[in-house]
Amino acid sequence: MSKPPIPVGISARHIHLSQEHLELLFGTGYELTNFKALSQPGQFASQEFVDLQGEKSTFPKVRILGPVRGQTQVEISLTDAAKLGVKPPVRDSGDLDGSAAITIIGPKGKVELHSGVIAARRHIHMTPVDAEQYGLKDHDFVKIRVGDENRSLIFDKVHVRVTNASSLECHLDTDEANAALVKTGDVCTIFSN
Amino acid sequence: MSKPPIPVGISARHIHLSQEHLELLFGTGYELTNFKALSQPGQFASQEFVDLQGEKSTFPKVRILGPVRGQTQVEISLTDAAKLGVKPPVRDSGDLDGSAAITIIGPKGKVELHSGVIAARRHIHMTPVDAEQYGLKDHDFVKIRVGDENRSLIFDKVHVRVTNASSLECHLDTDEANAALVKTGDVCTIFSN
């Protein structure tokens, strides 16, 4: 059975904040403003930004994604990391123990984040219904074929994440997107040889 | 027969200058100073730098590689390109017709380069002896397997370049290196399935 292609979404650098950190950065009782819905159900790009300060440089105007989470998490590419002077591990979202440190600067305050900076492991979001269609289960790893004819490639170690609140999409960061010459709205296919 | 692994070299952004442009940027009769030999025979990192100015930003201190060439060529990653505000095609070295424009700024002058900016197509340098060992010829395309266990991948469309003055090496740019978590001195293997 030929499996349908999977949409690709490219993640630019962004941050998820805990309510505690949001209030330290923006003031007591602050709430994020929904700017635009993201493809994953309930997730949104907020109107708010922070600056991220590393050992070597600062990135201004990094988008906060909402809603707030239990832990603050910063997701950057390894190109970003080299420029900032931080050394994030490649990790799944939420797996933050021993990840990299950074300083977060908001309009009302500053947070010295001791861990929470990662380069996201590439992954595919899908529902249980999708998973059944592809013959996969949560935490499987697959290869995907993706990319422009000049830079096509096969990513190994793509982590399958199955939840009810998912929209079928393969998430790559900007380094990965550039290495394959792929952009949001393109598609990839699960590769089996 | 199992084929030996191939060393990987990561190319950071850099520029090759024509003698004419070198003199416009550094003064009449100027010659590049050899700072450090590169892996490819006769090629060197010079002591000299220029600034690269795009529509959106400027990169200071971009290394000039020597010796001078017939045409000026700027090689940047697509992450660099987005930051600079230029749109280079993915091209082989020397294939510059219709490639992107940029402004080059040196200590003694400025060059408005109308074309010459590319994102380099990934490639493997090898000698005819290497090519025979791998069963390849000039202008073949191969797949290579490369990368850290967290980000391993298979790059398709890797261009084989065979010349006598070569040192066996697979050249990737920084986006590609980050997508695979690979660094200069690591190795890749030719992938055949």
mmCIF file of C-alpha atoms in Angstrom:
data_model
loop_
_atom_site.group_PDB
_atom_site.id
_atom_site.type_symbol
_atom_site.label_atom_id
_atom_site.label_comp_id
_atom_site.label_asym_id
_atom_site.label_seq_id
_atom_site.Cartn_x
_atom_site.Cartn_y
_atom_site.Cartn_z
ATOM 1 C CA MET A 1 0.000 0.000 0.000
ATOM 2 C CA SER A 2 1.398 3.370 -0.956
ATOM 3 C CA LYS A 3 1.361 5.751 2.005
ATOM 4 C CA PRO A 4 0.180 9.325 1.457
ATOM 5 C CA PRO A 5 2.796 12.065 1.749
ATOM 6 C CA ILE A 6 3.112 14.024 4.996
ATOM 7 C CA PRO A 7 3.108 17.839 5.151
ATOM 8 C CA VAL A 8 6.306 19.453 6.374
ATOM 9 C CA GLY A 9 6.418 22.347 8.840
ATOM 10 C CA ILE A 10 9.621 24.299 9.415
ATOM 11 C CA SER A 11 10.190 25.587 12.949
ATOM 12 C CA ALA A 12 12.092 28.848 13.255
ATOM 13 C CA ARG A 13 13.689 29.656 16.613
ATOM 14 C CA HIS A 14 11.038 30.132 19.296
ATOM 15 C CA ILE A 15 10.333 29.877 22.996
ATOM 16 C CA HIS A 16 7.677 28.311 25.214
ATOM 17 C CA LEU A 17 7.331 29.963 28.634
ATOM 18 C CA SER A 18 6.095 28.811 32.013
ATOM 19 C CA GLN A 19 3.524 31.132 33.603
ATOM 20 C CA GLU A 20 6.104 32.028 36.260
ATOM 21 C CA HIS A 21 8.670 33.088 33.667
ATOM 22 C CA LEU A 22 6.037 34.873 31.570
ATOM 23 C CA GLU A 23 5.177 37.009 34.609
ATOM 24 C CA LEU A 24 8.851 37.690 35.416
ATOM 25 C CA LEU A 25 9.357 38.889 31.839
ATOM 26 C CA PHE A 26 6.058 40.707 31.194
ATOM 27 C CA GLY A 27 4.622 41.516 34.620
ATOM 28 C CA THR A 28 2.333 39.946 37.216
ATOM 29 C CA GLY A 29 -0.791 38.280 35.857
ATOM 30 C CA TYR A 30 0.316 38.687 32.238
ATOM 31 C CA GLU A 31 -1.362 36.508 29.595
ATOM 32 C CA LEU A 32 -0.124 35.753 26.076
ATOM 33 C CA THR A 33 -2.058 37.223 23.176
ATOM 34 C CA ASN A 34 -3.008 34.814 20.393
ATOM 35 C CA PHE A 35 -1.538 36.228 17.171
ATOM 36 C CA LYS A 36 -2.019 33.234 14.866
ATOM 37 C CA ALA A 37 -3.088 29.617 15.268
ATOM 38 C CA LEU A 38 -0.396 27.005 14.538
ATOM 39 C CA SER A 39 -1.008 23.713 12.783
ATOM 40 C CA GLN A 40 -0.980 21.685 15.993
ATOM 41 C CA PRO A 41 -4.413 21.972 17.689
ATOM 42 C CA GLY A 42 -4.524 24.573 20.500
ATOM 43 C CA GLN A 43 -1.007 25.897 19.809
ATOM 44 C CA PHE A 44 -0.532 29.497 18.737
ATOM 45 C CA ALA A 45 2.070 32.083 17.866
ATOM 46 C CA SER A 46 1.683 34.872 20.394
ATOM 47 C CA GLN A 47 2.036 38.580 19.728
ATOM 48 C CA GLU A 48 4.828 38.693 22.319
ATOM 49 C CA PHE A 49 8.575 38.454 21.806
ATOM 50 C CA VAL A 50 11.648 38.176 24.008
ATOM 51 C CA ASP A 51 15.361 38.625 23.401
ATOM 52 C CA LEU A 52 17.673 35.634 23.850
ATOM 53 C CA GLN A 53 21.154 36.419 25.104
ATOM 54 C CA GLY A 54 23.984 33.880 24.839
ATOM 55 C CA GLU A 55 27.699 34.086 25.615
ATOM 56 C CA LYS A 56 28.523 35.481 22.187
ATOM 57 C CA SER A 57 25.494 37.426 20.968
ATOM 58 C CA THR A 58 21.817 38.257 21.420
ATOM 59 C CA PHE A 59 18.889 37.421 19.166
ATOM 60 C CA PRO A 60 16.240 40.121 19.431
ATOM 61 C CA LYS A 61 12.524 39.495 18.893
ATOM 62 C CA VAL A 62 12.211 35.749 19.323
ATOM 63 C CA ARG A 63 8.591 34.657 19.111
ATOM 64 C CA ILE A 64 6.809 33.167 22.120
ATOM 65 C CA LEU A 65 4.522 30.250 21.302
ATOM 66 C CA GLY A 66 1.482 29.608 23.452
ATOM 67 C CA PRO A 67 -0.182 28.440 25.533
ATOM 68 C CA VAL A 68 2.168 28.562 28.545
ATOM 69 C CA ARG A 69 3.737 25.250 29.537
ATOM 70 C CA GLY A 70 4.945 23.602 32.715
ATOM 71 C CA GLN A 71 8.575 24.334 31.823
ATOM 72 C CA THR A 72 10.213 27.057 29.792
ATOM 73 C CA GLN A 73 11.786 25.642 26.614
ATOM 74 C CA VAL A 74 13.871 27.417 23.984
ATOM 75 C CA GLU A 75 14.197 25.792 20.551
ATOM 76 C CA ILE A 76 16.984 27.009 18.289
ATOM 77 C CA SER A 77 18.883 25.641 15.316
ATOM 78 C CA LEU A 78 22.539 24.652 15.714
ATOM 79 C CA THR A 79 23.428 27.558 13.406
ATOM 80 C CA ASP A 80 21.663 29.841 15.895
ATOM 81 C CA ALA A 81 23.468 28.074 18.730
ATOM 82 C CA ALA A 82 26.919 28.732 17.239
ATOM 83 C CA LYS A 83 26.052 32.396 16.736
ATOM 84 C CA LEU A 84 24.653 32.799 20.269
ATOM 85 C CA GLY A 85 27.444 30.830 21.902
ATOM 86 C CA VAL A 86 25.267 28.153 23.515
ATOM 87 C CA LYS A 87 25.504 24.391 23.113
ATOM 88 C CA PRO A 88 22.077 22.788 23.104
ATOM 89 C CA PRO A 89 21.693 19.021 22.846
ATOM 90 C CA VAL A 90 19.410 17.496 20.198
ATOM 91 C CA ARG A 91 16.372 16.555 22.269
ATOM 92 C CA ASP A 92 12.687 15.818 22.168
ATOM 93 C CA SER A 93 10.395 18.576 23.351
ATOM 94 C CA GLY A 94 10.055 18.413 27.139
ATOM 95 C CA ASP A 95 13.282 16.440 27.686
ATOM 96 C CA LEU A 96 15.203 19.297 29.254
ATOM 97 C CA ASP A 97 17.401 17.834 32.024
ATOM 98 C CA GLY A 98 20.948 19.064 31.551
ATOM 99 C CA SER A 99 20.066 21.033 28.407
ATOM 100 C CA ALA A 100 21.705 24.393 27.708
ATOM 101 C CA ALA A 101 21.451 27.701 29.582
ATOM 102 C CA ILE A 102 20.495 31.114 28.195
ATOM 103 C CA THR A 103 19.321 34.539 29.346
ATOM 104 C CA ILE A 104 15.782 35.579 28.387
ATOM 105 C CA ILE A 105 15.028 39.294 28.323
ATOM 106 C CA GLY A 106 11.494 40.692 28.354
ATOM 107 C CA PRO A 107 10.055 44.197 28.665
ATOM 108 C CA LYS A 108 9.642 43.928 32.444
ATOM 109 C CA GLY A 109 12.440 41.606 33.519
ATOM 110 C CA LYS A 110 15.021 38.990 32.798
ATOM 111 C CA VAL A 111 15.243 35.224 33.405
ATOM 112 C CA GLU A 112 18.552 33.372 33.748
ATOM 113 C CA LEU A 113 17.463 29.998 32.412
ATOM 114 C CA HIS A 114 19.863 27.330 33.719
ATOM 115 C CA SER A 115 18.547 24.623 31.404
ATOM 116 C CA GLY A 116 15.859 24.496 28.742
ATOM 117 C CA VAL A 117 17.619 25.253 25.466
ATOM 118 C CA ILE A 118 17.472 22.433 22.910
ATOM 119 C CA ALA A 119 17.821 21.772 19.203
ATOM 120 C CA ALA A 120 14.607 19.880 18.529
ATOM 121 C CA ARG A 121 14.852 16.297 17.358
ATOM 122 C CA ARG A 122 13.014 15.997 14.046
ATOM 123 C CA HIS A 123 9.619 14.438 14.527
ATOM 124 C CA ILE A 124 6.226 13.695 13.020
ATOM 125 C CA HIS A 125 3.008 14.556 14.826
ATOM 126 C CA MET A 126 0.108 12.212 14.132
ATOM 127 C CA THR A 127 -3.139 10.970 15.619
ATOM 128 C CA PRO A 128 -3.777 7.310 16.486
ATOM 129 C CA VAL A 129 -5.814 7.091 13.255
ATOM 130 C CA ASP A 130 -2.850 8.365 11.218
ATOM 131 C CA ALA A 131 -0.527 5.983 13.063
ATOM 132 C CA GLU A 132 -2.696 3.037 12.146
ATOM 133 C CA GLN A 133 -2.734 4.111 8.509
ATOM 134 C CA TYR A 134 1.082 4.308 8.428
ATOM 135 C CA GLY A 135 1.567 1.152 10.498
ATOM 136 C CA LEU A 136 3.389 3.104 13.203
ATOM 137 C CA LYS A 137 3.127 3.674 16.933
ATOM 138 C CA ASP A 138 4.185 6.370 19.387
ATOM 139 C CA HIS A 139 7.980 6.597 19.762
ATOM 140 C CA ASP A 140 8.785 4.716 16.579
ATOM 141 C CA PHE A 141 11.617 6.145 14.487
ATOM 142 C CA VAL A 142 11.269 6.370 10.720
ATOM 143 C CA LYS A 143 13.250 7.580 7.739
ATOM 144 C CA ILE A 144 11.689 10.251 5.559
ATOM 145 C CA ARG A 145 12.555 11.301 2.031
ATOM 146 C CA VAL A 146 12.313 15.020 1.482
ATOM 147 C CA GLY A 147 13.714 17.914 -0.479
ATOM 148 C CA ASP A 148 14.256 19.712 -3.708
ATOM 149 C CA GLU A 149 15.872 17.860 -6.607
ATOM 150 C CA ASN A 150 19.118 19.765 -5.963
ATOM 151 C CA ARG A 151 19.293 18.836 -2.303
ATOM 152 C CA SER A 152 17.092 15.800 -1.740
ATOM 153 C CA LEU A 153 17.946 13.631 1.221
ATOM 154 C CA ILE A 154 16.660 10.987 3.580
ATOM 155 C CA PHE A 155 16.427 11.964 7.240
ATOM 156 C CA ASP A 156 16.926 9.025 9.580
ATOM 157 C CA LYS A 157 15.850 9.079 13.243
ATOM 158 C CA VAL A 158 12.601 10.950 12.729
ATOM 159 C CA HIS A 159 10.633 10.488 15.944
ATOM 160 C CA VAL A 160 6.960 9.542 15.609
ATOM 161 C CA ARG A 161 4.754 11.269 18.202
ATOM 162 C CA VAL A 162 1.188 10.014 18.450
ATOM 163 C CA THR A 163 -1.429 12.002 20.382
ATOM 164 C CA ASN A 164 -5.115 12.645 19.945
ATOM 165 C CA ALA A 165 -4.523 16.397 19.689
ATOM 166 C CA SER A 166 -2.267 16.255 16.636
ATOM 167 C CA SER A 167 -2.337 17.398 13.084
ATOM 168 C CA LEU A 168 -0.303 15.205 10.723
ATOM 169 C CA GLU A 169 2.932 17.105 10.147
ATOM 170 C CA CYS A 170 6.686 16.504 10.066
ATOM 171 C CA HIS A 171 8.615 19.173 11.973
ATOM 172 C CA LEU A 172 12.129 20.153 10.905
ATOM 173 C CA ASP A 173 14.274 23.068 12.004
ATOM 174 C CA THR A 174 15.739 25.688 9.682
ATOM 175 C CA ASP A 175 19.117 23.931 9.295
ATOM 176 C CA GLU A 176 17.360 20.748 8.268
ATOM 177 C CA ALA A 177 15.044 22.666 5.928
ATOM 178 C CA ASN A 178 17.988 24.399 4.263
ATOM 179 C CA ALA A 179 19.965 21.177 3.942
ATOM 180 C CA ALA A 180 17.045 19.679 2.001
ATOM 181 C CA LEU A 181 15.798 22.893 0.309
ATOM 182 C CA VAL A 182 12.345 22.290 1.727
ATOM 183 C CA LYS A 183 9.800 24.777 3.046
ATOM 184 C CA THR A 184 6.584 24.757 5.044
ATOM 185 C CA GLY A 185 3.823 23.365 2.843
ATOM 186 C CA ASP A 186 6.067 20.908 1.013
ATOM 187 C CA VAL A 187 5.622 17.232 1.725
ATOM 188 C CA CYS A 188 7.807 14.287 2.661
ATOM 189 C CA THR A 189 7.315 10.556 2.336
ATOM 190 C CA ILE A 190 8.160 7.769 4.727
ATOM 191 C CA PHE A 191 11.106 5.918 3.233
ATOM 192 C CA SER A 192 11.414 2.178 3.476
ATOM 193 C CA ASN A 193 14.053 0.320 1.575
ATOM 194 C CA MET B 1 34.071 -4.921 -1.414
ATOM 195 C CA SER B 2 33.563 -2.565 1.481
ATOM 196 C CA LYS B 3 34.544 0.981 0.565
ATOM 197 C CA PRO B 4 36.596 3.020 3.034
ATOM 198 C CA PRO B 5 34.892 5.981 4.696
ATOM 199 C CA ILE B 6 35.435 9.479 3.321
ATOM 200 C CA PRO B 7 36.519 12.421 5.486
ATOM 201 C CA VAL B 8 34.014 15.259 5.789
ATOM 202 C CA GLY B 9 34.955 18.946 5.561
ATOM 203 C CA ILE B 10 32.479 21.648 6.605
ATOM 204 C CA SER B 11 32.633 24.885 4.624
ATOM 205 C CA ALA B 12 31.776 28.037 6.528
ATOM 206 C CA ARG B 13 30.799 31.103 4.495
ATOM 207 C CA HIS B 14 33.718 32.323 2.399
ATOM 208 C CA ILE B 15 34.668 34.171 -0.749
ATOM 209 C CA HIS B 16 36.982 33.577 -3.700
ATOM 210 C CA LEU B 17 38.107 36.782 -5.441
ATOM 211 C CA SER B 18 39.278 37.597 -8.935
ATOM 212 C CA GLN B 19 42.552 39.577 -9.053
ATOM 213 C CA GLU B 20 40.588 42.554 -10.376
ATOM 214 C CA HIS B 21 38.178 42.521 -7.442
ATOM 215 C CA LEU B 22 41.003 41.864 -4.957
ATOM 216 C CA GLU B 23 42.693 45.042 -6.162
ATOM 217 C CA LEU B 24 39.465 47.054 -6.046
ATOM 218 C CA LEU B 25 38.972 45.955 -2.435
ATOM 219 C CA PHE B 26 42.559 46.016 -1.138
ATOM 220 C CA GLY B 27 44.488 48.288 -3.520
ATOM 221 C CA THR B 28 46.467 48.035 -6.750
ATOM 222 C CA GLY B 29 48.859 45.088 -6.960
ATOM 223 C CA TYR B 30 47.576 43.537 -3.732
ATOM 224 C CA GLU B 31 48.322 39.839 -3.117
ATOM 225 C CA LEU B 32 46.588 37.515 -0.663
ATOM 226 C CA THR B 33 48.577 36.338 2.353
ATOM 227 C CA ASN B 34 48.534 32.584 3.020
ATOM 228 C CA PHE B 35 47.214 32.121 6.558
ATOM 229 C CA LYS B 36 46.610 28.355 6.556
ATOM 230 C CA ALA B 37 46.657 25.592 3.950
ATOM 231 C CA LEU B 38 43.296 23.955 3.211
ATOM 232 C CA SER B 39 42.802 20.256 2.578
ATOM 233 C CA GLN B 40 42.528 20.674 -1.193
ATOM 234 C CA PRO B 41 46.054 20.969 -2.678
ATOM 235 C CA GLY B 42 47.128 24.562 -3.388
ATOM 236 C CA GLN B 43 44.094 26.108 -1.701
ATOM 237 C CA PHE B 44 44.527 28.295 1.364
ATOM 238 C CA ALA B 45 42.678 30.444 3.868
ATOM 239 C CA SER B 46 44.070 33.943 3.493
ATOM 240 C CA GLN B 47 44.697 36.412 6.281
ATOM 241 C CA GLU B 48 42.310 38.825 4.561
ATOM 242 C CA PHE B 49 38.621 39.374 5.187
ATOM 243 C CA VAL B 50 35.817 41.352 3.568
ATOM 244 C CA ASP B 51 32.329 42.358 4.661
ATOM 245 C CA LEU B 52 29.332 41.034 2.735
ATOM 246 C CA GLN B 53 26.345 43.347 2.535
ATOM 247 C CA GLY B 54 22.921 42.075 1.481
ATOM 248 C CA GLU B 55 19.499 43.724 1.353
ATOM 249 C CA LYS B 56 18.760 42.957 4.996
ATOM 250 C CA SER B 57 22.072 42.827 6.843
ATOM 251 C CA THR B 58 25.862 42.708 6.632
ATOM 252 C CA PHE B 59 28.226 39.909 7.643
ATOM 253 C CA PRO B 60 31.524 41.353 8.814
ATOM 254 C CA LYS B 61 34.842 39.518 8.506
ATOM 255 C CA VAL B 62 34.147 36.885 5.879
ATOM 256 C CA ARG B 63 37.307 34.915 5.063
ATOM 257 C CA ILE B 64 38.863 35.127 1.591
ATOM 258 C CA LEU B 65 40.162 31.815 0.256
ATOM 259 C CA GLY B 66 43.106 31.788 -2.138
ATOM 260 C CA PRO B 67 44.559 31.681 -4.636
ATOM 261 C CA VAL B 68 42.633 34.236 -6.726
ATOM 262 C CA ARG B 69 40.307 32.793 -9.352
ATOM 263 C CA GLY B 70 39.009 33.810 -12.751
ATOM 264 C CA GLN B 71 35.660 34.839 -11.250
ATOM 265 C CA THR B 72 34.649 36.105 -7.836
ATOM 266 C CA GLN B 73 32.452 33.587 -6.030
ATOM 267 C CA VAL B 74 30.700 33.906 -2.670
ATOM 268 C CA GLU B 75 29.598 30.712 -0.907
ATOM 269 C CA ILE B 76 27.059 31.033 1.895
ATOM 270 C CA SER B 77 24.581 28.757 3.607
ATOM 271 C CA LEU B 78 20.863 29.280 3.060
ATOM 272 C CA THR B 79 20.585 30.307 6.716
ATOM 273 C CA ASP B 80 23.152 33.032 5.945
ATOM 274 C CA ALA B 81 21.212 33.909 2.808
ATOM 275 C CA ALA B 82 17.957 34.468 4.702
ATOM 276 C CA LYS B 83 19.742 36.677 7.231
ATOM 277 C CA LEU B 84 21.521 38.701 4.524
ATOM 278 C CA GLY B 85 18.471 38.987 2.314
ATOM 279 C CA VAL B 86 19.960 37.357 -0.785
ATOM 280 C CA LYS B 87 18.637 34.369 -2.721
ATOM 281 C CA PRO B 88 21.485 32.188 -3.986
ATOM 282 C CA PRO B 89 20.770 29.109 -6.071
ATOM 283 C CA VAL B 90 22.277 25.739 -5.125
ATOM 284 C CA ARG B 91 25.120 25.438 -7.617
ATOM 285 C CA ASP B 92 28.435 23.783 -8.331
ATOM 286 C CA SER B 93 31.501 25.937 -7.831
ATOM 287 C CA GLY B 94 32.149 28.004 -10.968
ATOM 288 C CA ASP B 95 28.562 27.747 -12.267
ATOM 289 C CA LEU B 96 27.653 31.357 -11.615
ATOM 290 C CA ASP B 97 25.419 32.540 -14.485
ATOM 291 C CA GLY B 98 22.337 34.160 -13.025
ATOM 292 C CA SER B 99 23.418 33.506 -9.442
ATOM 293 C CA ALA B 100 22.729 36.082 -6.713
ATOM 294 C CA ALA B 101 24.069 39.607 -6.221
ATOM 295 C CA ILE B 102 25.809 41.058 -3.169
ATOM 296 C CA THR B 103 27.977 43.989 -2.132
ATOM 297 C CA ILE B 104 31.562 43.203 -1.088
ATOM 298 C CA ILE B 105 33.308 45.736 1.140
ATOM 299 C CA GLY B 106 37.077 45.816 1.606
ATOM 300 C CA PRO B 107 39.459 48.231 3.336
ATOM 301 C CA LYS B 108 40.153 50.188 0.133
ATOM 302 C CA GLY B 109 36.935 49.877 -1.835
ATOM 303 C CA LYS B 110 33.660 48.207 -2.609
ATOM 304 C CA VAL B 111 32.465 45.808 -5.328
ATOM 305 C CA GLU B 112 28.830 45.525 -6.395
ATOM 306 C CA LEU B 113 28.790 41.897 -7.471
ATOM 307 C CA HIS B 114 25.888 41.354 -9.876
ATOM 308 C CA SER B 115 26.174 37.565 -9.792
ATOM 309 C CA GLY B 116 28.460 35.130 -8.016
ATOM 310 C CA VAL B 117 26.661 34.228 -4.795
ATOM 311 C CA ILE B 118 25.770 30.538 -4.489
ATOM 312 C CA ALA B 119 24.893 27.914 -1.906
ATOM 313 C CA ALA B 120 27.368 25.193 -2.819
ATOM 314 C CA ARG B 121 26.030 21.878 -4.011
ATOM 315 C CA ARG B 122 27.379 19.143 -1.741
ATOM 316 C CA HIS B 123 30.245 17.318 -3.390
ATOM 317 C CA ILE B 124 33.138 14.905 -2.948
ATOM 318 C CA HIS B 125 36.636 15.744 -4.175
ATOM 319 C CA MET B 126 38.674 12.760 -5.305
ATOM 320 C CA THR B 127 41.574 11.805 -7.552
ATOM 321 C CA PRO B 128 41.268 9.402 -10.492
ATOM 322 C CA VAL B 129 42.836 6.734 -8.251
ATOM 323 C CA ASP B 130 40.154 7.294 -5.584
ATOM 324 C CA ALA B 131 37.460 7.267 -8.258
ATOM 325 C CA GLU B 132 38.624 3.882 -9.498
ATOM 326 C CA GLN B 133 38.612 2.505 -5.969
ATOM 327 C CA TYR B 134 35.017 3.671 -5.426
ATOM 328 C CA GLY B 135 33.870 2.688 -8.918
ATOM 329 C CA LEU B 136 32.930 6.284 -9.724
ATOM 330 C CA LYS B 137 33.685 8.873 -12.391
ATOM 331 C CA ASP B 138 33.680 12.664 -12.587
ATOM 332 C CA HIS B 139 30.138 14.131 -12.398
ATOM 333 C CA ASP B 140 28.556 11.032 -10.931
ATOM 334 C CA PHE B 141 26.050 11.630 -8.143
ATOM 335 C CA VAL B 142 26.060 9.441 -5.061
ATOM 336 C CA LYS B 143 24.225 9.119 -1.775
ATOM 337 C CA ILE B 144 26.240 9.363 1.415
ATOM 338 C CA ARG B 145 25.363 8.277 4.929
ATOM 339 C CA VAL B 146 26.576 10.658 7.565
ATOM 340 C CA GLY B 147 25.857 12.042 11.002
ATOM 341 C CA ASP B 148 25.524 11.597 14.692
ATOM 342 C CA GLU B 149 23.186 8.917 16.031
ATOM 343 C CA ASN B 150 20.680 11.642 16.980
ATOM 344 C CA ARG B 151 20.609 13.187 13.528
ATOM 345 C CA SER B 152 21.917 10.639 11.053
ATOM 346 C CA LEU B 153 20.796 11.033 7.476
ATOM 347 C CA ILE B 154 21.502 10.111 3.898
ATOM 348 C CA PHE B 155 22.349 12.974 1.563
ATOM 349 C CA ASP B 156 21.286 12.322 -2.004
ATOM 350 C CA LYS B 157 22.674 14.276 -4.986
ATOM 351 C CA VAL B 158 26.257 14.462 -3.775
ATOM 352 C CA HIS B 159 28.310 15.489 -6.787
ATOM 353 C CA VAL B 160 31.534 13.556 -7.445
ATOM 354 C CA ARG B 161 34.368 15.793 -8.669
ATOM 355 C CA VAL B 162 37.456 14.013 -9.964
ATOM 356 C CA THR B 163 40.687 15.939 -10.554
ATOM 357 C CA ASN B 164 44.362 15.127 -10.160
ATOM 358 C CA ALA B 165 44.817 17.947 -7.660
ATOM 359 C CA SER B 166 42.323 16.631 -5.112
ATOM 360 C CA SER B 167 42.358 15.330 -1.600
ATOM 361 C CA LEU B 168 39.586 12.848 -0.840
ATOM 362 C CA GLU B 169 36.961 14.824 1.057
ATOM 363 C CA CYS B 170 33.196 15.370 1.123
ATOM 364 C CA HIS B 171 32.268 19.057 1.390
ATOM 365 C CA LEU B 172 29.084 20.115 3.163
ATOM 366 C CA ASP B 173 27.951 23.556 4.241
ATOM 367 C CA THR B 174 27.058 24.530 7.798
ATOM 368 C CA ASP B 175 23.307 23.924 7.381
ATOM 369 C CA GLU B 176 24.000 20.428 6.104
ATOM 370 C CA ALA B 177 26.526 19.811 8.887
ATOM 371 C CA ASN B 178 24.037 20.933 11.537
ATOM 372 C CA ALA B 179 21.207 18.886 10.045
ATOM 373 C CA ALA B 180 23.399 15.773 10.412
ATOM 374 C CA LEU B 181 25.311 16.830 13.563
ATOM 375 C CA VAL B 182 28.590 16.269 11.741
ATOM 376 C CA LYS B 183 31.841 18.231 11.951
ATOM 377 C CA THR B 184 35.097 18.515 10.046
ATOM 378 C CA GLY B 185 37.137 15.383 10.683
ATOM 379 C CA ASP B 186 34.134 13.062 10.893
ATOM 380 C CA VAL B 187 33.622 10.596 8.075
ATOM 381 C CA CYS B 188 30.803 9.578 5.766
ATOM 382 C CA THR B 189 30.201 6.436 3.754
ATOM 383 C CA ILE B 190 28.858 6.026 0.260
ATOM 384 C CA PHE B 191 25.386 4.569 0.601
ATOM 385 C CA SER B 192 24.066 1.999 -1.796
ATOM 386 C CA ASN B 193 20.887 0.141 -1.112
#
